[in-house]
Coordinates of C-alpha atoms in Angstrom, one line a residue:
L31 CA 150.4 10.4 36.8
M32 CA 152.6 11.2 39.8
L33 CA 155.7 9.7 38.2
S34 CA 155.1 12.1 35.2
G35 CA 155.0 15.1 37.6
I36 CA 151.3 15.4 38.0
G37 CA 150.1 15.3 41.6
P38 CA 150.3 16.9 45.1
R39 CA 153.2 19.4 45.0
N40 CA 154.6 18.5 48.5
H41 CA 154.4 14.7 47.8
L42 CA 156.2 15.1 44.4
K43 CA 158.9 17.3 45.9
H44 CA 159.5 14.8 48.7
L45 CA 160.0 12.1 46.1
G46 CA 162.3 14.3 44.0
I47 CA 159.9 14.4 41.1
K48 CA 159.7 17.7 39.1
V49 CA 156.2 19.2 39.5
V50 CA 154.5 19.6 36.1
K51 CA 151.0 20.2 37.6
D52 CA 150.0 20.5 41.3
L53 CA 146.8 18.4 41.4
R54 CA 145.1 16.3 44.1
V55 CA 145.8 13.0 42.3
G56 CA 144.7 9.8 44.3
E57 CA 143.0 11.6 47.2
N58 CA 139.7 10.0 46.5
L59 CA 141.0 6.6 45.6
Q60 CA 138.4 3.9 46.7
D61 CA 138.4 0.2 46.5
H62 CA 135.2 -1.3 45.2
M63 CA 134.4 -4.9 46.2
L64 CA 132.4 -6.9 43.7
M65 CA 130.2 -9.8 44.5
T66 CA 128.1 -11.5 41.8
G67 CA 124.6 -12.3 42.9
V68 CA 121.5 -13.9 41.5
L69 CA 121.7 -15.1 37.9
L70 CA 118.3 -15.1 36.3
S71 CA 117.6 -16.7 32.9
F72 CA 114.4 -16.1 30.9
N73 CA 113.2 -18.1 27.9
Y74 CA 111.9 -15.4 25.6
S75 CA 110.2 -16.2 22.3
K76 CA 111.0 -12.8 20.9
P77 CA 113.8 -12.9 18.3
V78 CA 117.0 -11.0 19.2
K79 CA 118.0 -8.3 16.7
S80 CA 121.5 -8.2 15.3
A81 CA 123.8 -5.3 16.0
D82 CA 123.2 -4.0 12.5
E83 CA 119.4 -4.1 13.0
N84 CA 119.8 -2.3 16.3
M85 CA 122.0 0.4 14.7
F86 CA 119.6 0.9 11.9
E87 CA 116.6 1.3 14.3
Y88 CA 118.6 3.8 16.3
L89 CA 119.8 5.9 13.3
M90 CA 116.4 5.9 11.5
R91 CA 114.0 6.0 14.4
S92 CA 116.0 7.2 17.4
S93 CA 114.6 4.1 19.3
G94 CA 115.7 0.7 20.3
K95 CA 118.5 -0.9 22.3
F96 CA 121.1 1.8 21.5
T97 CA 119.1 4.6 23.1
N98 CA 120.3 3.7 26.6
I99 CA 123.7 3.1 28.2
G100 CA 123.4 -0.6 28.6
F101 CA 123.6 -2.1 32.1
L102 CA 124.2 1.2 33.8
S103 CA 120.6 2.2 32.8
S104 CA 119.4 -0.2 35.5
S105 CA 121.9 0.6 38.2
M106 CA 121.0 1.8 41.7
F107 CA 122.7 3.1 44.8
I108 CA 121.5 2.3 48.3
D109 CA 122.3 3.9 51.7
V110 CA 122.3 1.1 54.2
D111 CA 123.7 2.9 57.3
G112 CA 121.6 6.0 57.2
D113 CA 124.4 8.6 56.7
D114 CA 122.8 9.9 53.5
H115 CA 125.6 8.6 51.4
P116 CA 125.2 5.4 49.2
D117 CA 127.2 2.4 50.5
I118 CA 126.1 -0.2 47.9
Q119 CA 125.7 -0.1 44.2
F120 CA 123.7 -2.7 42.3
H121 CA 124.1 -3.4 38.6
N122 CA 121.4 -5.3 36.8
V123 CA 123.0 -6.7 33.7
D124 CA 120.9 -7.8 30.7
I125 CA 122.5 -10.0 28.1
D126 CA 120.6 -11.3 25.1
Q127 CA 120.3 -15.1 24.8
N128 CA 123.1 -16.9 22.9
H129 CA 125.5 -14.0 23.1
E130 CA 128.5 -15.8 24.4
E131 CA 131.0 -13.1 23.6
D132 CA 129.0 -10.5 25.6
V133 CA 129.0 -13.0 28.5
K134 CA 132.7 -13.4 28.2
M135 CA 133.3 -9.7 28.0
L136 CA 131.4 -9.1 31.2
T137 CA 132.5 -12.0 33.3
M138 CA 136.1 -12.4 32.2
M139 CA 137.3 -9.0 31.1
S140 CA 135.2 -6.8 33.4
Y141 CA 134.9 -9.0 36.5
N142 CA 137.8 -11.3 36.1
L143 CA 135.9 -14.4 37.2
R144 CA 137.3 -17.9 37.1
R145 CA 136.8 -19.9 33.9
D146 CA 134.4 -22.4 35.5
I147 CA 132.2 -19.6 36.8
V148 CA 132.3 -18.0 33.3
Q149 CA 131.3 -21.3 31.8
S150 CA 128.2 -21.5 34.1
Y151 CA 127.2 -18.1 32.8
I152 CA 127.7 -19.1 29.2
D153 CA 125.7 -22.3 29.7
A154 CA 122.8 -20.3 31.3
N155 CA 122.8 -17.9 28.3
K156 CA 122.1 -20.6 25.8

């Protein structure tokens, strides 16, 4: 954004960039460390619905899997040092059994895990 002229006026002028919009770009930039934790696998006998079945249930009955926002629906923030601001965020991720593409999307694309670790998640999802 700053190369296009959107950012703090003084900083842009110092760099010789024409100011298009004076905004506080990058002032709240934070680095978020990620650590994968416990992997749980459950053997359910309940059949998994297809995406088409889930969409039909949502459109016709306003119920089912598409009525929430996925793994963020079971996310939590915890304050560990007592300063009334959360320090740690937990994501509890639920992936249906035998959904290799979902596992790859989460582990490779979102978390950029090594292929051998990704394969262990895929194997656990079978």
